[in-house]
Coordinates of C-alpha atoms in Angstrom, one line a residue:
M1 CA -40.6 -18.4 -84.6
A2 CA -44.4 -18.9 -85.0
F3 CA -46.7 -21.9 -84.7
D4 CA -49.9 -22.4 -86.6
A5 CA -53.0 -22.4 -84.6
P6 CA -54.8 -25.8 -84.4
S7 CA -57.8 -24.3 -86.2
A8 CA -55.7 -23.6 -89.3
K9 CA -55.0 -27.3 -90.0
Y10 CA -58.3 -28.9 -89.2
L11 CA -61.7 -27.6 -90.5
A12 CA -64.2 -26.8 -88.0
T13 CA -67.7 -28.4 -88.3
Q14 CA -71.2 -27.1 -87.6
K15 CA -74.2 -29.2 -86.9
T16 CA -77.6 -28.0 -88.4
S17 CA -81.1 -28.5 -87.0
S18 CA -81.7 -31.2 -89.6
G19 CA -78.9 -33.3 -88.3
I20 CA -76.6 -32.6 -91.3
T21 CA -73.0 -31.7 -90.4
L22 CA -71.4 -29.0 -92.6
S23 CA -67.8 -28.1 -92.9
R24 CA -66.8 -24.6 -91.7
A25 CA -64.5 -22.8 -94.1
P26 CA -61.1 -22.0 -92.7
Q27 CA -60.3 -18.4 -91.8
A28 CA -58.4 -16.5 -94.3
N29 CA -55.7 -15.4 -91.9
P30 CA -55.5 -17.7 -88.9
P31 CA -53.9 -16.2 -85.9
K32 CA -50.3 -16.9 -85.2
L33 CA -49.0 -17.9 -81.8
Q34 CA -45.7 -16.3 -81.0
D35 CA -42.9 -17.9 -79.1
A36 CA -42.3 -16.0 -75.9
R37 CA -38.6 -16.7 -76.1
E38 CA -38.3 -14.4 -79.1
G39 CA -36.8 -11.0 -78.5
N40 CA -39.9 -9.0 -79.5
A41 CA -42.3 -11.2 -77.6
Q42 CA -43.9 -9.9 -74.4
P43 CA -43.8 -12.2 -71.4
L44 CA -46.9 -14.0 -70.4
H45 CA -48.8 -12.4 -67.6
C46 CA -48.4 -15.5 -65.4
E47 CA -44.6 -15.6 -65.7
A48 CA -43.0 -14.2 -62.6
P49 CA -40.1 -11.8 -63.2
R50 CA -36.7 -13.4 -62.7
S51 CA -34.2 -11.9 -60.3
T52 CA -30.5 -12.4 -60.3
L53 CA -28.8 -13.3 -57.0
H54 CA -25.4 -11.7 -56.4
S55 CA -23.0 -13.4 -54.0
R56 CA -21.7 -11.1 -51.3
A57 CA -18.5 -11.9 -49.4
V58 CA -19.0 -12.4 -45.7
A59 CA -16.2 -11.2 -43.4
P60 CA -14.9 -13.8 -40.9
L61 CA -15.7 -13.3 -37.3
P62 CA -12.8 -11.9 -35.4
T63 CA -11.0 -14.4 -33.1
R64 CA -10.3 -13.4 -29.5
K65 CA -7.1 -14.5 -27.9
A66 CA -6.8 -15.1 -24.2
P67 CA -4.9 -12.4 -22.4
P68 CA -1.3 -13.4 -21.6
L69 CA -0.7 -14.5 -18.0
P70 CA 1.7 -12.5 -15.8
S71 CA 5.3 -13.6 -15.9
G72 CA 6.0 -16.6 -13.6
M73 CA 2.4 -17.9 -13.6
E74 CA 1.2 -21.1 -15.4
P75 CA -2.4 -21.9 -16.4
Q76 CA -4.2 -23.9 -13.8
K77 CA -4.9 -27.5 -14.6
K78 CA -8.3 -29.0 -13.9
P79 CA -7.9 -31.6 -11.1
V80 CA -8.5 -35.3 -12.0
M81 CA -11.7 -36.5 -10.4
R82 CA -12.5 -39.9 -9.0
R83 CA -15.5 -41.8 -7.9
Y84 CA -15.7 -42.9 -4.2
E85 CA -18.2 -45.2 -2.6
V86 CA -19.3 -44.9 1.0
S87 CA -21.3 -47.0 3.4
T88 CA -22.3 -45.4 6.8
L89 CA -24.0 -46.5 9.9
A90 CA -27.0 -44.2 10.3
P91 CA -28.2 -43.1 13.8
N92 CA -31.2 -45.4 13.6
G93 CA -29.0 -48.4 12.8
D94 CA -29.6 -48.5 9.1
I95 CA -26.8 -48.7 6.5
A96 CA -26.7 -45.8 4.1
T97 CA -24.7 -46.1 0.9
S98 CA -23.7 -43.3 -1.4
R99 CA -21.4 -42.4 -4.3
H100 CA -19.3 -39.3 -4.5
V101 CA -17.1 -37.6 -7.1
A102 CA -14.1 -35.8 -5.6
P103 CA -10.5 -34.9 -6.6
A104 CA -8.1 -37.8 -7.0
T105 CA -5.4 -36.3 -4.7
P106 CA -3.4 -38.1 -2.0
L107 CA -5.3 -36.3 0.8
F108 CA -8.7 -37.7 -0.5
E109 CA -7.5 -41.1 -1.6
A110 CA -5.8 -41.8 1.7
A111 CA -9.2 -42.2 3.2
F112 CA -10.1 -45.1 0.8
S113 CA -6.9 -46.9 0.0
A114 CA -5.6 -49.0 3.0
F115 CA -6.7 -52.6 2.4
A116 CA -7.0 -54.5 -0.8
R117 CA -10.0 -56.6 -1.6
G118 CA -9.9 -59.9 0.3
T119 CA -7.9 -58.7 3.3
L120 CA -9.0 -60.6 6.4
L121 CA -9.9 -58.7 9.6
N122 CA -10.7 -60.1 13.1
T123 CA -14.3 -59.5 13.9
A124 CA -16.8 -60.6 16.6
Q125 CA -17.9 -63.3 14.2
G126 CA -14.4 -64.4 13.3
L127 CA -12.3 -63.6 10.3
C128 CA -14.0 -61.5 7.7
A129 CA -12.9 -60.1 4.4
I130 CA -12.9 -56.4 4.1
D131 CA -15.2 -56.5 1.1
D132 CA -17.8 -58.4 3.2
L133 CA -17.6 -56.1 6.2
L134 CA -20.6 -53.9 6.9
P135 CA -21.1 -50.8 9.1
G136 CA -22.3 -51.9 12.5
M137 CA -20.1 -55.0 12.7
E138 CA -17.5 -55.1 15.4
V139 CA -13.8 -55.5 14.6
E140 CA -11.0 -56.3 17.1
T141 CA -8.6 -53.5 18.0
T142 CA -5.4 -53.6 20.0
E143 CA -6.4 -50.9 22.5
F144 CA -10.1 -51.1 23.0
G145 CA -11.2 -54.6 22.2
L146 CA -14.2 -54.9 19.8
R147 CA -15.3 -51.6 18.4
P148 CA -18.2 -51.0 15.9
V149 CA -17.5 -49.9 12.4
Q150 CA -19.0 -46.5 11.6
W151 CA -17.9 -45.9 8.0
I152 CA -16.4 -47.9 5.1
G153 CA -15.0 -46.2 2.0
S154 CA -13.8 -47.8 -1.2
M155 CA -12.3 -46.8 -4.5
T156 CA -10.6 -48.4 -7.5
I157 CA -6.9 -48.0 -8.2
L158 CA -6.3 -47.7 -11.9
P159 CA -2.7 -48.5 -13.0
D160 CA -2.7 -46.0 -15.9
A161 CA -4.7 -43.2 -14.2
P162 CA -3.3 -39.6 -14.4
V163 CA -2.5 -38.9 -10.8
E164 CA -0.3 -36.4 -8.9
T165 CA 2.2 -38.9 -7.6
P166 CA 3.2 -42.4 -8.8
D167 CA 2.6 -43.7 -5.2
Q168 CA -1.1 -43.4 -5.8
T169 CA -1.1 -46.3 -8.3
H170 CA 1.2 -48.7 -6.3
M171 CA 0.4 -51.4 -3.8
T172 CA 2.6 -53.0 -1.1
R173 CA 2.8 -56.8 -0.6
I174 CA 3.8 -57.8 2.9
M175 CA 5.0 -61.4 2.8
A176 CA 4.0 -63.8 5.6
D177 CA 6.2 -63.8 8.8
T178 CA 7.9 -60.6 7.7
F179 CA 7.8 -59.0 11.1
G180 CA 7.9 -62.2 13.1
M181 CA 6.2 -65.5 13.4
G182 CA 2.6 -65.1 12.3
R183 CA 3.1 -61.3 11.6
P184 CA 1.4 -61.5 9.2
M185 CA -0.1 -65.0 9.1
A186 CA -0.5 -64.7 5.3
D187 CA 0.5 -62.3 2.6
V188 CA -1.2 -58.9 3.0
M189 CA -1.8 -56.4 0.1
A190 CA -1.8 -52.9 1.4
G191 CA -2.7 -49.7 -0.4
P192 CA -1.1 -46.3 -0.4
G193 CA -3.2 -45.1 2.6
A194 CA -2.2 -48.0 4.9
R195 CA -0.2 -47.4 8.1
M196 CA 1.2 -50.0 10.5
L197 CA 1.6 -49.8 14.2
H198 CA 5.1 -50.8 15.4
R199 CA 7.7 -50.0 18.0
P200 CA 11.0 -48.7 16.6
A201 CA 14.3 -49.5 18.2
A202 CA 14.9 -45.8 19.0
L203 CA 11.8 -45.7 21.3
R204 CA 12.0 -49.1 22.9
E205 CA 13.5 -47.7 26.1
L206 CA 10.3 -45.8 26.8
D207 CA 8.4 -47.4 29.7
G208 CA 4.6 -47.1 29.3
K209 CA 1.6 -48.2 27.4
G210 CA 0.4 -47.1 24.0
A211 CA 2.0 -44.0 22.7
R212 CA 4.0 -43.6 25.9
G213 CA 5.5 -47.0 25.2
G214 CA 7.1 -45.8 22.0
Y215 CA 4.6 -47.1 19.5
V216 CA 4.1 -45.1 16.3
L217 CA 2.2 -45.4 13.0
T218 CA 4.3 -45.5 9.9
P219 CA 3.2 -45.8 6.2
V220 CA 3.4 -49.4 5.0
A221 CA 5.2 -48.3 1.9
D222 CA 8.2 -47.1 4.0
F223 CA 9.0 -50.8 4.9
E224 CA 9.5 -51.8 1.2
D225 CA 12.8 -53.7 0.9
G226 CA 12.3 -55.6 -2.3
M227 CA 12.4 -59.0 -0.5
N228 CA 9.8 -59.3 2.3
T229 CA 7.9 -56.1 1.6
I230 CA 7.5 -55.6 -2.1
R231 CA 6.3 -52.6 -4.2
I232 CA 3.8 -53.7 -6.8
M233 CA 2.2 -52.0 -9.8
P234 CA -1.1 -53.8 -10.2
P235 CA -1.6 -55.1 -13.8
R236 CA -5.3 -54.4 -13.6
P237 CA -7.7 -52.2 -11.6
V238 CA -7.8 -53.1 -7.9
T239 CA -10.5 -52.2 -5.4
V240 CA -9.2 -50.9 -2.0
Y241 CA -11.0 -50.1 1.2
H242 CA -10.6 -48.2 4.5
L243 CA -12.8 -47.9 7.6
C244 CA -13.6 -45.6 10.5
L245 CA -14.4 -46.7 14.0
D246 CA -16.1 -44.8 16.8
K247 CA -12.5 -43.8 17.9
H248 CA -9.1 -44.0 16.3
A249 CA -7.4 -47.4 16.9
S250 CA -5.3 -50.1 15.4
I251 CA -7.1 -53.0 13.8
K252 CA -6.0 -56.6 13.8
V253 CA -5.3 -57.5 10.2
S254 CA -3.9 -61.0 9.6
G255 CA -1.7 -60.8 12.7
I256 CA -0.4 -57.3 12.4
D257 CA -1.8 -54.0 13.6
M258 CA -3.1 -51.6 11.0
E259 CA -4.5 -48.1 11.5
S260 CA -8.1 -47.2 11.2
F261 CA -8.7 -44.1 9.2
H262 CA -8.1 -40.7 10.8
P263 CA -7.4 -37.5 8.7
G264 CA -4.7 -36.4 11.1
V265 CA -4.0 -33.0 12.6
G266 CA -3.7 -29.8 10.6
L267 CA -5.9 -30.9 7.7
H268 CA -7.7 -27.5 7.6
Q269 CA -4.3 -25.9 7.0
R270 CA -3.7 -28.0 3.9
M271 CA -7.1 -27.5 2.4
G272 CA -9.1 -24.4 1.6
P273 CA -12.6 -24.1 3.1
N274 CA -14.4 -25.3 0.0
M275 CA -12.2 -28.3 -0.4
L276 CA -12.5 -29.1 3.3
S277 CA -16.3 -29.0 3.0
L278 CA -16.2 -31.4 0.1
F279 CA -13.9 -33.7 2.0
L280 CA -16.2 -33.8 5.1
S281 CA -19.2 -34.6 2.8
L282 CA -17.6 -38.0 2.2
F283 CA -18.2 -38.8 5.9
P284 CA -21.9 -38.5 6.7
H285 CA -21.5 -39.7 10.2
I286 CA -19.5 -36.6 11.3
R287 CA -19.8 -32.8 10.9
T288 CA -16.4 -31.4 11.8
L289 CA -12.8 -32.6 11.9
E290 CA -13.0 -32.7 15.7
D291 CA -15.6 -35.5 15.5
F292 CA -12.8 -37.9 14.4
G293 CA -11.4 -37.6 17.9
P294 CA -7.7 -37.5 18.9
L295 CA -5.0 -39.7 17.4
T296 CA -4.3 -42.7 19.6
Y297 CA -0.7 -42.9 18.4
P298 CA 1.7 -40.4 16.8
R299 CA 2.7 -40.8 13.1
A300 CA 6.2 -40.9 11.8
T301 CA 8.0 -42.0 8.7
L302 CA 10.9 -44.4 8.8
E303 CA 13.3 -41.7 7.7
T304 CA 12.3 -39.6 10.7
L305 CA 12.7 -42.6 13.1
R306 CA 16.1 -43.4 11.6
S307 CA 17.3 -39.9 12.3
L308 CA 16.3 -40.4 15.9
T309 CA 18.4 -43.6 16.0
A310 CA 21.4 -41.8 14.5
A311 CA 21.1 -39.0 17.1

């Protein structure tokens, strides 16, 4: 295909020196412009050569499978973590607060889950709710009178939390006058880490004071009977607390004696060195397990005490 040049259709003009315009005769054979798309046409010099892209199949990356575990072994599960809040009495008398993340295991949670929010304690200023208590305030103990609070820990019990044991998400309600007139004076909500001081029938023949008088510390959950002491699954999150004194003691809580926190004996045998170091970091006021001091009373479950009675 060819196109006529513009000069072939329109006559060119020429202007003379006298101002007269004369027509220029058309050329006999005007040049033809060729279509570059024709087969015999040469490509213009400004046209870049076209290249053809060829798709190339890409081999998939090889997938690596984890080596099989030896027979009898199961893959380790990551521990569920929990947030703990701590208030401590500093050496200079200031109150230091901090937040920690640690495993949500019974050994850790026992240090934070004794008293529900609103539990009343006897203090030097009168009755005080556990959530209003501050480090440095003095609480009444059965053995040593008024003692200063060194440490207060708190956490939140979540009813649907994935925990190791169901007991970690349960509370225990102690109805008023369950253990005698005014013991307790009003209903008490205790957490999984609560222990109560009492004197079982099998040890009442002992003649002495304190531990020598047959007094022991027993988990509150052991006293559940479905009538006066009731097991409760909280319908919503519940904030619970625990506290440390300058020495292990029993605290006056609404007319009954409840234990201040102590990790107990043999904790280093139940925890590895790294886990023990993490546990101690939750207690800025101490450095080693020995700093908690000795247990004022022994600990025993109701099942153990009943076996003593049967014997």
